[in-house]
Amino acid sequence: GAGVSQSPRYKVAKRGQDVALRCDPISGHVSLFWYQQALGQGPEFLTYFQNEAQLDKSGLPSDRFFAERPEGSVSTLKIQRTQQEDSAVYLCASSLTGNEQYFGPGTRLTVT
Amino acid sequence: DQQVKQNSPSLSVQEGRISILNCDYTNSMFDYFLWYKKYPAEGPTFLISISSIKDKNEDGRFTVFLNKSAKHLSLHIVPSQPGDSAVYFCAASASGNTPLVFGKGTRLSVIA
């Protein structure tokens, strides 16, 4: 069956540009999570949706980061005015039960 | 301060022998623990999990042990195979539908 997909897989942005990262969760999974993974670190939580409701955004590092899931399926993570410290892999995960989370391949963002 | 710690950045094991990966946690609210395996340029793949009501969970070559009093868990892989070479992440959560907190990972190399 289809897993979690993310696009683009790689994104290079000039400092100050806006970017949008897309996540397609596993069909039927109501929970969706975004994580940020820096080099040599484990993934770190950014934000969480249950259906279309954003229940937790405590991990978003600044107000330049914004996420949405308007129809309770596809989600978009938007980063405005990108900075070099935003360079990381952005991972999306979905879950049916709320326990096991299934991850997509990630989007590697490089800000130059 | 890290709530989930994997103190060994790397581990090298001969093919056919047992691999033991360790993980410690500090937050007593964690009650669900997971292990993920990650290959380069891919997202983390769910391997095995354990609830705090159990002390052992087994799935094929993979067994996870949980010692709640010591706040310690371990993943045993036996027998180890070259295809097991990857980075292994320990993760924890406090009940369902909450963000996962990850360790920094342990790179396992299985030598033929």
mmCIF file with all atom_site columns, C-alpha atoms in Angstrom:
data_model
loop_
_atom_site.group_PDB
_atom_site.id
_atom_site.type_symbol
_atom_site.label_atom_id
_atom_site.label_alt_id
_atom_site.label_comp_id
_atom_site.label_asym_id
_atom_site.label_entity_id
_atom_site.label_seq_id
_atom_site.pdbx_PDB_ins_code
_atom_site.Cartn_x
_atom_site.Cartn_y
_atom_site.Cartn_z
_atom_site.occupancy
_atom_site.B_iso_or_equiv
_atom_site.pdbx_formal_charge
_atom_site.auth_seq_id
_atom_site.auth_comp_id
_atom_site.auth_asym_id
_atom_site.auth_atom_id
_atom_site.pdbx_PDB_model_num
ATOM 1   C CA . GLY A 1 1   ? 0.000  0.000   0.000  1.00 0.00 ? 1   GLY A CA 1
ATOM 2   C CA . ALA A 1 2   ? 1.035  3.617   -0.409 1.00 0.00 ? 2   ALA A CA 1
ATOM 3   C CA . GLY A 1 3   ? 3.033  5.081   2.420  1.00 0.00 ? 3   GLY A CA 1
ATOM 4   C CA . VAL A 1 4   ? 3.529  8.697   3.403  1.00 0.00 ? 4   VAL A CA 1
ATOM 5   C CA . SER A 1 5   ? 4.811  10.780  0.525  1.00 0.00 ? 5   SER A CA 1
ATOM 6   C CA . GLN A 1 6   ? 6.502  14.173  0.636  1.00 0.00 ? 6   GLN A CA 1
ATOM 7   C CA . SER A 1 7   ? 7.404  16.684  -2.037 1.00 0.00 ? 7   SER A CA 1
ATOM 8   C CA . PRO A 1 8   ? 9.725  18.062  -3.092 1.00 0.00 ? 8   PRO A CA 1
ATOM 9   C CA . ARG A 1 9   ? 12.402 15.647  -1.917 1.00 0.00 ? 9   ARG A CA 1
ATOM 10  C CA . TYR A 1 10  ? 15.047 18.361  -2.170 1.00 0.00 ? 10  TYR A CA 1
ATOM 11  C CA . LYS A 1 11  ? 14.672 22.119  -2.087 1.00 0.00 ? 11  LYS A CA 1
ATOM 12  C CA . VAL A 1 12  ? 17.312 24.801  -2.382 1.00 0.00 ? 12  VAL A CA 1
ATOM 13  C CA . ALA A 1 13  ? 16.180 28.281  -1.413 1.00 0.00 ? 13  ALA A CA 1
ATOM 14  C CA . LYS A 1 14  ? 17.975 31.592  -1.298 1.00 0.00 ? 14  LYS A CA 1
ATOM 15  C CA . ARG A 1 15  ? 17.914 33.270  2.087  1.00 0.00 ? 15  ARG A CA 1
ATOM 16  C CA . GLY A 1 16  ? 14.740 35.318  2.377  1.00 0.00 ? 16  GLY A CA 1
ATOM 17  C CA . GLN A 1 17  ? 12.652 33.169  0.032  1.00 0.00 ? 17  GLN A CA 1
ATOM 18  C CA . ASP A 1 18  ? 9.421  31.483  1.075  1.00 0.00 ? 18  ASP A CA 1
ATOM 19  C CA . VAL A 1 19  ? 9.088  27.704  0.716  1.00 0.00 ? 19  VAL A CA 1
ATOM 20  C CA . ALA A 1 20  ? 6.178  25.260  0.890  1.00 0.00 ? 20  ALA A CA 1
ATOM 21  C CA . LEU A 1 21  ? 6.646  21.596  1.723  1.00 0.00 ? 21  LEU A CA 1
ATOM 22  C CA . ARG A 1 22  ? 3.895  19.080  1.058  1.00 0.00 ? 22  ARG A CA 1
ATOM 23  C CA . CYS A 1 23  ? 2.913  15.889  2.872  1.00 0.00 ? 23  CYS A CA 1
ATOM 24  C CA . ASP A 1 24  ? 0.461  13.223  1.716  1.00 0.00 ? 24  ASP A CA 1
ATOM 25  C CA . PRO A 1 25  ? -0.317 10.957  4.669  1.00 0.00 ? 25  PRO A CA 1
ATOM 26  C CA . ILE A 1 26  ? -1.406 7.341   4.539  1.00 0.00 ? 26  ILE A CA 1
ATOM 27  C CA . SER A 1 27  ? -5.071 7.236   3.532  1.00 0.00 ? 27  SER A CA 1
ATOM 28  C CA . GLY A 1 28  ? -7.342 7.136   6.556  1.00 0.00 ? 28  GLY A CA 1
ATOM 29  C CA . HIS A 1 29  ? -4.717 8.294   9.065  1.00 0.00 ? 29  HIS A CA 1
ATOM 30  C CA . VAL A 1 30  ? -6.273 11.081  11.117 1.00 0.00 ? 30  VAL A CA 1
ATOM 31  C CA . SER A 1 31  ? -3.097 12.140  12.917 1.00 0.00 ? 31  SER A CA 1
ATOM 32  C CA . LEU A 1 32  ? -0.303 13.980  11.129 1.00 0.00 ? 32  LEU A CA 1
ATOM 33  C CA . PHE A 1 33  ? 2.963  15.213  12.603 1.00 0.00 ? 33  PHE A CA 1
ATOM 34  C CA . TRP A 1 34  ? 5.790  17.396  11.275 1.00 0.00 ? 34  TRP A CA 1
ATOM 35  C CA . TYR A 1 35  ? 9.355  17.004  12.547 1.00 0.00 ? 35  TYR A CA 1
ATOM 36  C CA . GLN A 1 36  ? 12.635 18.764  11.768 1.00 0.00 ? 36  GLN A CA 1
ATOM 37  C CA . GLN A 1 37  ? 15.869 16.774  11.692 1.00 0.00 ? 37  GLN A CA 1
ATOM 38  C CA . ALA A 1 38  ? 19.216 18.549  11.796 1.00 0.00 ? 38  ALA A CA 1
ATOM 39  C CA . LEU A 1 39  ? 22.393 16.745  10.774 1.00 0.00 ? 39  LEU A CA 1
ATOM 40  C CA . GLY A 1 40  ? 23.491 14.206  13.382 1.00 0.00 ? 40  GLY A CA 1
ATOM 41  C CA . GLN A 1 41  ? 20.382 14.674  15.498 1.00 0.00 ? 41  GLN A CA 1
ATOM 42  C CA . GLY A 1 42  ? 17.121 12.854  15.989 1.00 0.00 ? 42  GLY A CA 1
ATOM 43  C CA . PRO A 1 43  ? 13.893 14.296  14.587 1.00 0.00 ? 43  PRO A CA 1
ATOM 44  C CA . GLU A 1 44  ? 12.400 17.115  16.657 1.00 0.00 ? 44  GLU A CA 1
ATOM 45  C CA . PHE A 1 45  ? 8.688  17.802  16.859 1.00 0.00 ? 45  PHE A CA 1
ATOM 46  C CA . LEU A 1 46  ? 7.252  20.847  15.105 1.00 0.00 ? 46  LEU A CA 1
ATOM 47  C CA . THR A 1 47  ? 3.463  20.521  14.998 1.00 0.00 ? 47  THR A CA 1
ATOM 48  C CA . TYR A 1 48  ? 0.558  18.037  15.113 1.00 0.00 ? 48  TYR A CA 1
ATOM 49  C CA . PHE A 1 49  ? -2.849 17.783  13.446 1.00 0.00 ? 49  PHE A CA 1
ATOM 50  C CA . GLN A 1 50  ? -5.820 15.613  14.185 1.00 0.00 ? 50  GLN A CA 1
ATOM 51  C CA . ASN A 1 51  ? -7.906 15.743  11.031 1.00 0.00 ? 51  ASN A CA 1
ATOM 52  C CA . GLU A 1 52  ? -7.907 19.440  10.082 1.00 0.00 ? 52  GLU A CA 1
ATOM 53  C CA . ALA A 1 53  ? -7.392 20.715  13.622 1.00 0.00 ? 53  ALA A CA 1
ATOM 54  C CA . GLN A 1 54  ? -3.898 21.824  14.589 1.00 0.00 ? 54  GLN A CA 1
ATOM 55  C CA . LEU A 1 55  ? -3.778 20.598  18.177 1.00 0.00 ? 55  LEU A CA 1
ATOM 56  C CA . ASP A 1 56  ? -0.167 21.397  19.030 1.00 0.00 ? 56  ASP A CA 1
ATOM 57  C CA . LYS A 1 57  ? 2.236  23.840  17.413 1.00 0.00 ? 57  LYS A CA 1
ATOM 58  C CA . SER A 1 58  ? 4.556  24.241  20.353 1.00 0.00 ? 58  SER A CA 1
ATOM 59  C CA . GLY A 1 59  ? 7.584  23.006  18.395 1.00 0.00 ? 59  GLY A CA 1
ATOM 60  C CA . LEU A 1 60  ? 7.461  25.584  15.607 1.00 0.00 ? 60  LEU A CA 1
ATOM 61  C CA . PRO A 1 61  ? 10.718 27.542  16.071 1.00 0.00 ? 61  PRO A CA 1
ATOM 62  C CA . SER A 1 62  ? 9.386  30.954  15.028 1.00 0.00 ? 62  SER A CA 1
ATOM 63  C CA . ASP A 1 63  ? 6.393  32.732  13.563 1.00 0.00 ? 63  ASP A CA 1
ATOM 64  C CA . ARG A 1 64  ? 7.991  32.284  10.141 1.00 0.00 ? 64  ARG A CA 1
ATOM 65  C CA . PHE A 1 65  ? 6.813  28.663  10.293 1.00 0.00 ? 65  PHE A CA 1
ATOM 66  C CA . PHE A 1 66  ? 3.208  27.899  9.477  1.00 0.00 ? 66  PHE A CA 1
ATOM 67  C CA . ALA A 1 67  ? 1.410  24.597  8.837  1.00 0.00 ? 67  ALA A CA 1
ATOM 68  C CA . GLU A 1 68  ? -2.042 23.746  7.587  1.00 0.00 ? 68  GLU A CA 1
ATOM 69  C CA . ARG A 1 69  ? -4.199 20.733  6.780  1.00 0.00 ? 69  ARG A CA 1
ATOM 70  C CA . PRO A 1 70  ? -7.417 22.306  5.524  1.00 0.00 ? 70  PRO A CA 1
ATOM 71  C CA . GLU A 1 71  ? -9.294 19.149  4.497  1.00 0.00 ? 71  GLU A CA 1
ATOM 72  C CA . GLY A 1 72  ? -7.828 16.763  7.025  1.00 0.00 ? 72  GLY A CA 1
ATOM 73  C CA . SER A 1 73  ? -5.644 14.977  4.500  1.00 0.00 ? 73  SER A CA 1
ATOM 74  C CA . VAL A 1 74  ? -2.734 16.680  2.700  1.00 0.00 ? 74  VAL A CA 1
ATOM 75  C CA . SER A 1 75  ? -0.672 19.048  4.839  1.00 0.00 ? 75  SER A CA 1
ATOM 76  C CA . THR A 1 76  ? 1.636  21.899  3.903  1.00 0.00 ? 76  THR A CA 1
ATOM 77  C CA . LEU A 1 77  ? 4.459  23.308  6.002  1.00 0.00 ? 77  LEU A CA 1
ATOM 78  C CA . LYS A 1 78  ? 5.346  26.835  4.948  1.00 0.00 ? 78  LYS A CA 1
ATOM 79  C CA . ILE A 1 79  ? 8.483  28.684  5.939  1.00 0.00 ? 79  ILE A CA 1
ATOM 80  C CA . GLN A 1 80  ? 8.593  32.399  5.239  1.00 0.00 ? 80  GLN A CA 1
ATOM 81  C CA . ARG A 1 81  ? 11.762 34.442  4.752  1.00 0.00 ? 81  ARG A CA 1
ATOM 82  C CA . THR A 1 82  ? 14.005 31.379  5.065  1.00 0.00 ? 82  THR A CA 1
ATOM 83  C CA . GLN A 1 83  ? 17.212 31.647  7.075  1.00 0.00 ? 83  GLN A CA 1
ATOM 84  C CA . GLN A 1 84  ? 20.333 29.472  6.963  1.00 0.00 ? 84  GLN A CA 1
ATOM 85  C CA . GLU A 1 85  ? 19.426 27.875  10.290 1.00 0.00 ? 85  GLU A CA 1
ATOM 86  C CA . ASP A 1 86  ? 16.266 26.502  8.649  1.00 0.00 ? 86  ASP A CA 1
ATOM 87  C CA . SER A 1 87  ? 18.423 24.097  6.608  1.00 0.00 ? 87  SER A CA 1
ATOM 88  C CA . ALA A 1 88  ? 17.382 20.608  7.725  1.00 0.00 ? 88  ALA A CA 1
ATOM 89  C CA . VAL A 1 89  ? 15.361 17.583  6.703  1.00 0.00 ? 89  VAL A CA 1
ATOM 90  C CA . TYR A 1 90  ? 11.642 18.086  7.285  1.00 0.00 ? 90  TYR A CA 1
ATOM 91  C CA . LEU A 1 91  ? 9.820  14.854  8.052  1.00 0.00 ? 91  LEU A CA 1
ATOM 92  C CA . CYS A 1 92  ? 6.103  14.190  8.004  1.00 0.00 ? 92  CYS A CA 1
ATOM 93  C CA . ALA A 1 93  ? 4.523  11.246  9.837  1.00 0.00 ? 93  ALA A CA 1
ATOM 94  C CA . SER A 1 94  ? 0.974  9.943   9.997  1.00 0.00 ? 94  SER A CA 1
ATOM 95  C CA . SER A 1 95  ? -0.714 7.646   12.461 1.00 0.00 ? 95  SER A CA 1
ATOM 96  C CA . LEU A 1 96  ? -3.953 5.699   12.702 1.00 0.00 ? 96  LEU A CA 1
ATOM 97  C CA . THR A 1 97  ? -3.816 4.668   16.345 1.00 0.00 ? 97  THR A CA 1
ATOM 98  C CA . GLY A 1 98  ? -1.835 7.580   17.698 1.00 0.00 ? 98  GLY A CA 1
ATOM 99  C CA . ASN A 1 99  ? 0.983  5.322   18.847 1.00 0.00 ? 99  ASN A CA 1
ATOM 100 C CA . GLU A 1 100 ? 3.032  4.081   15.890 1.00 0.00 ? 100 GLU A CA 1
ATOM 101 C CA . GLN A 1 101 ? 3.878  6.915   13.523 1.00 0.00 ? 101 GLN A CA 1
ATOM 102 C CA . TYR A 1 102 ? 4.840  6.194   9.914  1.00 0.00 ? 102 TYR A CA 1
ATOM 103 C CA . PHE A 1 103 ? 7.275  8.562   8.282  1.00 0.00 ? 103 PHE A CA 1
ATOM 104 C CA . GLY A 1 104 ? 7.680  9.877   4.777  1.00 0.00 ? 104 GLY A CA 1
ATOM 105 C CA . PRO A 1 105 ? 11.085 10.162  3.070  1.00 0.00 ? 105 PRO A CA 1
ATOM 106 C CA . GLY A 1 106 ? 11.504 13.788  4.107  1.00 0.00 ? 106 GLY A CA 1
ATOM 107 C CA . THR A 1 107 ? 12.300 17.013  2.292  1.00 0.00 ? 107 THR A CA 1
ATOM 108 C CA . ARG A 1 108 ? 15.900 18.186  2.530  1.00 0.00 ? 108 ARG A CA 1
ATOM 109 C CA . LEU A 1 109 ? 15.880 21.996  2.620  1.00 0.00 ? 109 LEU A CA 1
ATOM 110 C CA . THR A 1 110 ? 19.106 23.863  1.974  1.00 0.00 ? 110 THR A CA 1
ATOM 111 C CA . VAL A 1 111 ? 19.079 27.628  2.432  1.00 0.00 ? 111 VAL A CA 1
ATOM 112 C CA . THR A 1 112 ? 21.966 29.414  0.710  1.00 0.00 ? 112 THR A CA 1
ATOM 113 C CA . ASP B 2 1   ? 18.255 18.674  28.417 1.00 0.00 ? 1   ASP B CA 1
ATOM 114 C CA . GLN B 2 2   ? 17.718 15.476  26.485 1.00 0.00 ? 2   GLN B CA 1
ATOM 115 C CA . GLN B 2 3   ? 14.752 13.421  27.634 1.00 0.00 ? 3   GLN B CA 1
ATOM 116 C CA . VAL B 2 4   ? 15.763 10.425  25.500 1.00 0.00 ? 4   VAL B CA 1
ATOM 117 C CA . LYS B 2 5   ? 19.421 9.479   25.361 1.00 0.00 ? 5   LYS B CA 1
ATOM 118 C CA . GLN B 2 6   ? 21.309 7.052   23.185 1.00 0.00 ? 6   GLN B CA 1
ATOM 119 C CA . ASN B 2 7   ? 24.789 7.212   24.598 1.00 0.00 ? 7   ASN B CA 1
ATOM 120 C CA . SER B 2 8   ? 26.522 5.111   21.960 1.00 0.00 ? 8   SER B CA 1
ATOM 121 C CA . PRO B 2 9   ? 26.854 6.999   18.668 1.00 0.00 ? 9   PRO B CA 1
ATOM 122 C CA . SER B 2 10  ? 28.029 3.863   16.900 1.00 0.00 ? 10  SER B CA 1
ATOM 123 C CA . LEU B 2 11  ? 28.223 0.097   17.269 1.00 0.00 ? 11  LEU B CA 1
ATOM 124 C CA . SER B 2 12  ? 30.006 -2.503  15.172 1.00 0.00 ? 12  SER B CA 1
ATOM 125 C CA . VAL B 2 13  ? 28.957 -6.166  15.258 1.00 0.00 ? 13  VAL B CA 1
ATOM 126 C CA . GLN B 2 14  ? 29.913 -9.265  13.298 1.00 0.00 ? 14  GLN B CA 1
ATOM 127 C CA . GLU B 2 15  ? 27.309 -10.890 11.104 1.00 0.00 ? 15  GLU B CA 1
ATOM 128 C CA . GLY B 2 16  ? 25.427 -13.611 12.959 1.00 0.00 ? 16  GLY B CA 1
ATOM 129 C CA . ARG B 2 17  ? 26.127 -12.164 16.408 1.00 0.00 ? 17  ARG B CA 1
ATOM 130 C CA . ILE B 2 18  ? 23.739 -10.228 18.646 1.00 0.00 ? 18  ILE B CA 1
ATOM 131 C CA . SER B 2 19  ? 23.413 -6.436  18.366 1.00 0.00 ? 19  SER B CA 1
ATOM 132 C CA . ILE B 2 20  ? 22.284 -4.629  21.516 1.00 0.00 ? 20  ILE B CA 1
ATOM 133 C CA . LEU B 2 21  ? 21.283 -0.980  21.241 1.00 0.00 ? 21  LEU B CA 1
ATOM 134 C CA . ASN B 2 22  ? 20.562 0.940   24.417 1.00 0.00 ? 22  ASN B CA 1
ATOM 135 C CA . CYS B 2 23  ? 18.349 3.896   25.280 1.00 0.00 ? 23  CYS B CA 1
ATOM 136 C CA . ASP B 2 24  ? 17.709 5.806   28.522 1.00 0.00 ? 24  ASP B CA 1
ATOM 137 C CA . TYR B 2 25  ? 14.928 8.260   29.271 1.00 0.00 ? 25  TYR B CA 1
ATOM 138 C CA . THR B 2 26  ? 14.297 10.766  32.030 1.00 0.00 ? 26  THR B CA 1
ATOM 139 C CA . ASN B 2 27  ? 10.596 11.652  31.730 1.00 0.00 ? 27  ASN B CA 1
ATOM 140 C CA . SER B 2 28  ? 8.493  9.324   33.919 1.00 0.00 ? 28  SER B CA 1
ATOM 141 C CA . MET B 2 29  ? 5.382  10.350  31.942 1.00 0.00 ? 29  MET B CA 1
ATOM 142 C CA . PHE B 2 30  ? 6.601  8.378   28.918 1.00 0.00 ? 30  PHE B CA 1
ATOM 143 C CA . ASP B 2 31  ? 4.570  5.211   28.557 1.00 0.00 ? 31  ASP B CA 1
ATOM 144 C CA . TYR B 2 32  ? 5.126  4.135   24.965 1.00 0.00 ? 32  TYR B CA 1
ATOM 145 C CA . PHE B 2 33  ? 8.474  3.431   23.371 1.00 0.00 ? 33  PHE B CA 1
ATOM 146 C CA . LEU B 2 34  ? 9.449  2.791   19.776 1.00 0.00 ? 34  LEU B CA 1
ATOM 147 C CA . TRP B 2 35  ? 12.495 1.899   17.725 1.00 0.00 ? 35  TRP B CA 1
ATOM 148 C CA . TYR B 2 36  ? 12.993 3.214   14.216 1.00 0.00 ? 36  TYR B CA 1
ATOM 149 C CA . LYS B 2 37  ? 15.608 2.290   11.633 1.00 0.00 ? 37  LYS B CA 1
ATOM 150 C CA . LYS B 2 38  ? 16.896 4.846   9.154  1.00 0.00 ? 38  LYS B CA 1
ATOM 151 C CA . TYR B 2 39  ? 18.828 4.410   5.943  1.00 0.00 ? 39  TYR B CA 1
ATOM 152 C CA . PRO B 2 40  ? 20.503 7.433   4.267  1.00 0.00 ? 40  PRO B CA 1
ATOM 153 C CA . ALA B 2 41  ? 18.136 9.675   2.293  1.00 0.00 ? 41  ALA B CA 1
ATOM 154 C CA . GLU B 2 42  ? 15.067 7.828   3.608  1.00 0.00 ? 42  GLU B CA 1
ATOM 155 C CA . GLY B 2 43  ? 12.638 8.560   6.419  1.00 0.00 ? 43  GLY B CA 1
ATOM 156 C CA . PRO B 2 44  ? 12.712 6.543   9.662  1.00 0.00 ? 44  PRO B CA 1
ATOM 157 C CA . THR B 2 45  ? 11.054 3.124   9.345  1.00 0.00 ? 45  THR B CA 1
ATOM 158 C CA . PHE B 2 46  ? 9.067  1.802   12.297 1.00 0.00 ? 46  PHE B CA 1
ATOM 159 C CA . LEU B 2 47  ? 10.583 -1.396  13.697 1.00 0.00 ? 47  LEU B CA 1
ATOM 160 C CA . ILE B 2 48  ? 9.045  -2.371  17.002 1.00 0.00 ? 48  ILE B CA 1
ATOM 161 C CA . SER B 2 49  ? 7.330  -0.781  19.992 1.00 0.00 ? 49  SER B CA 1
ATOM 162 C CA . ILE B 2 50  ? 6.524  -1.515  23.603 1.00 0.00 ? 50  ILE B CA 1
ATOM 163 C CA . SER B 2 51  ? 3.977  -0.199  26.037 1.00 0.00 ? 51  SER B CA 1
ATOM 164 C CA . SER B 2 52  ? 4.925  0.502   29.636 1.00 0.00 ? 52  SER B CA 1
ATOM 165 C CA . ILE B 2 53  ? 2.628  -2.278  30.836 1.00 0.00 ? 53  ILE B CA 1
ATOM 166 C CA . LYS B 2 54  ? 5.009  -4.822  29.304 1.00 0.00 ? 54  LYS B CA 1
ATOM 167 C CA . ASP B 2 55  ? 8.690  -5.525  29.841 1.00 0.00 ? 55  ASP B CA 1
ATOM 168 C CA . LYS B 2 56  ? 9.381  -7.378  26.603 1.00 0.00 ? 56  LYS B CA 1
ATOM 169 C CA . ASN B 2 57  ? 8.115  -7.427  23.049 1.00 0.00 ? 57  ASN B CA 1
ATOM 170 C CA . GLU B 2 58  ? 9.416  -9.698  20.327 1.00 0.00 ? 58  GLU B CA 1
ATOM 171 C CA . ASP B 2 59  ? 9.034  -9.600  16.541 1.00 0.00 ? 59  ASP B CA 1
ATOM 172 C CA . GLY B 2 60  ? 11.158 -12.030 14.588 1.00 0.00 ? 60  GLY B CA 1
ATOM 173 C CA . ARG B 2 61  ? 14.825 -11.174 15.036 1.00 0.00 ? 61  ARG B CA 1
ATOM 174 C CA . PHE B 2 62  ? 13.979 -8.014  17.010 1.00 0.00 ? 62  PHE B CA 1
ATOM 175 C CA . THR B 2 63  ? 13.230 -7.889  20.736 1.00 0.00 ? 63  THR B CA 1
ATOM 176 C CA . VAL B 2 64  ? 12.732 -4.793  22.840 1.00 0.00 ? 64  VAL B CA 1
ATOM 177 C CA . PHE B 2 65  ? 13.200 -4.909  26.612 1.00 0.00 ? 65  PHE B CA 1
ATOM 178 C CA . LEU B 2 66  ? 11.886 -2.247  28.964 1.00 0.00 ? 66  LEU B CA 1
ATOM 179 C CA . ASN B 2 67  ? 13.130 -1.673  32.522 1.00 0.00 ? 67  ASN B CA 1
ATOM 180 C CA . LYS B 2 68  ? 10.816 0.988   33.937 1.00 0.00 ? 68  LYS B CA 1
ATOM 181 C CA . SER B 2 69  ? 12.558 1.315   37.291 1.00 0.00 ? 69  SER B CA 1
ATOM 182 C CA . ALA B 2 70  ? 15.843 2.056   35.542 1.00 0.00 ? 70  ALA B CA 1
ATOM 183 C CA . LYS B 2 71  ? 14.151 4.106   32.782 1.00 0.00 ? 71  LYS B CA 1
ATOM 184 C CA . HIS B 2 72  ? 16.060 2.025   30.289 1.00 0.00 ? 72  HIS B CA 1
ATOM 185 C CA . LEU B 2 73  ? 15.188 0.125   27.153 1.00 0.00 ? 73  LEU B CA 1
ATOM 186 C CA . SER B 2 74  ? 17.188 -1.918  24.741 1.00 0.00 ? 74  SER B CA 1
ATOM 187 C CA . LEU B 2 75  ? 16.775 -3.386  21.281 1.00 0.00 ? 75  LEU B CA 1
ATOM 188 C CA . HIS B 2 76  ? 18.262 -6.807  20.589 1.00 0.00 ? 76  HIS B CA 1
ATOM 189 C CA . ILE B 2 77  ? 18.799 -7.990  17.035 1.00 0.00 ? 77  ILE B CA 1
ATOM 190 C CA . VAL B 2 78  ? 19.736 -11.618 16.655 1.00 0.00 ? 78  VAL B CA 1
ATOM 191 C CA . PRO B 2 79  ? 21.216 -12.828 14.431 1.00 0.00 ? 79  PRO B CA 1
ATOM 192 C CA . SER B 2 80  ? 22.554 -9.579  12.986 1.00 0.00 ? 80  SER B CA 1
ATOM 193 C CA . GLN B 2 81  ? 22.673 -9.300  9.206  1.00 0.00 ? 81  GLN B CA 1
ATOM 194 C CA . PRO B 2 82  ? 24.571 -6.871  6.944  1.00 0.00 ? 82  PRO B CA 1
ATOM 195 C CA . GLY B 2 83  ? 21.215 -5.377  5.849  1.00 0.00 ? 83  GLY B CA 1
ATOM 196 C CA . ASP B 2 84  ? 20.646 -4.286  9.447  1.00 0.00 ? 84  ASP B CA 1
ATOM 197 C CA . SER B 2 85  ? 23.391 -1.674  9.037  1.00 0.00 ? 85  SER B CA 1
ATOM 198 C CA . ALA B 2 86  ? 21.604 1.661   9.552  1.00 0.00 ? 86  ALA B CA 1
ATOM 199 C CA . VAL B 2 87  ? 21.012 4.354   12.159 1.00 0.00 ? 87  VAL B CA 1
ATOM 200 C CA . TYR B 2 88  ? 18.618 3.250   14.912 1.00 0.00 ? 88  TYR B CA 1
ATOM 201 C CA . PHE B 2 89  ? 16.537 5.795   16.786 1.00 0.00 ? 89  PHE B CA 1
ATOM 202 C CA . CYS B 2 90  ? 14.823 5.255   20.097 1.00 0.00 ? 90  CYS B CA 1
ATOM 203 C CA . ALA B 2 91  ? 11.651 7.321   20.613 1.00 0.00 ? 91  ALA B CA 1
ATOM 204 C CA . ALA B 2 92  ? 9.195  7.806   23.452 1.00 0.00 ? 92  ALA B CA 1
ATOM 205 C CA . SER B 2 93  ? 5.772  9.336   23.943 1.00 0.00 ? 93  SER B CA 1
ATOM 206 C CA . ALA B 2 94  ? 3.404  10.083  26.824 1.00 0.00 ? 94  ALA B CA 1
ATOM 207 C CA . SER B 2 95  ? 0.204  8.234   25.783 1.00 0.00 ? 95  SER B CA 1
ATOM 208 C CA . GLY B 2 96  ? -1.204 8.149   22.283 1.00 0.00 ? 96  GLY B CA 1
ATOM 209 C CA . ASN B 2 97  ? -1.395 10.953  19.762 1.00 0.00 ? 97  ASN B CA 1
ATOM 210 C CA . THR B 2 98  ? 1.402  12.906  21.316 1.00 0.00 ? 98  THR B CA 1
ATOM 211 C CA . PRO B 2 99  ? 4.668  13.910  19.687 1.00 0.00 ? 99  PRO B CA 1
ATOM 212 C CA . LEU B 2 100 ? 7.520  11.443  19.729 1.00 0.00 ? 100 LEU B CA 1
ATOM 213 C CA . VAL B 2 101 ? 10.711 12.463  21.522 1.00 0.00 ? 101 VAL B CA 1
ATOM 214 C CA . PHE B 2 102 ? 13.750 10.946  19.810 1.00 0.00 ? 102 PHE B CA 1
ATOM 215 C CA . GLY B 2 103 ? 17.267 10.116  20.858 1.00 0.00 ? 103 GLY B CA 1
ATOM 216 C CA . LYS B 2 104 ? 20.194 11.126  18.651 1.00 0.00 ? 104 LYS B CA 1
ATOM 217 C CA . GLY B 2 105 ? 20.529 7.663   17.148 1.00 0.00 ? 105 GLY B CA 1
ATOM 218 C CA . THR B 2 106 ? 23.098 4.868   17.107 1.00 0.00 ? 106 THR B CA 1
ATOM 219 C CA . ARG B 2 107 ? 24.793 3.886   13.864 1.00 0.00 ? 107 ARG B CA 1
ATOM 220 C CA . LEU B 2 108 ? 24.963 0.091   13.635 1.00 0.00 ? 108 LEU B CA 1
ATOM 221 C CA . SER B 2 109 ? 27.457 -1.529  11.286 1.00 0.00 ? 109 SER B CA 1
ATOM 222 C CA . VAL B 2 110 ? 27.144 -5.279  10.751 1.00 0.00 ? 110 VAL B CA 1
ATOM 223 C CA . ILE B 2 111 ? 30.329 -6.667  9.294  1.00 0.00 ? 111 ILE B CA 1
ATOM 224 C CA . ALA B 2 112 ? 30.214 -9.740  7.085  1.00 0.00 ? 112 ALA B CA 1
#
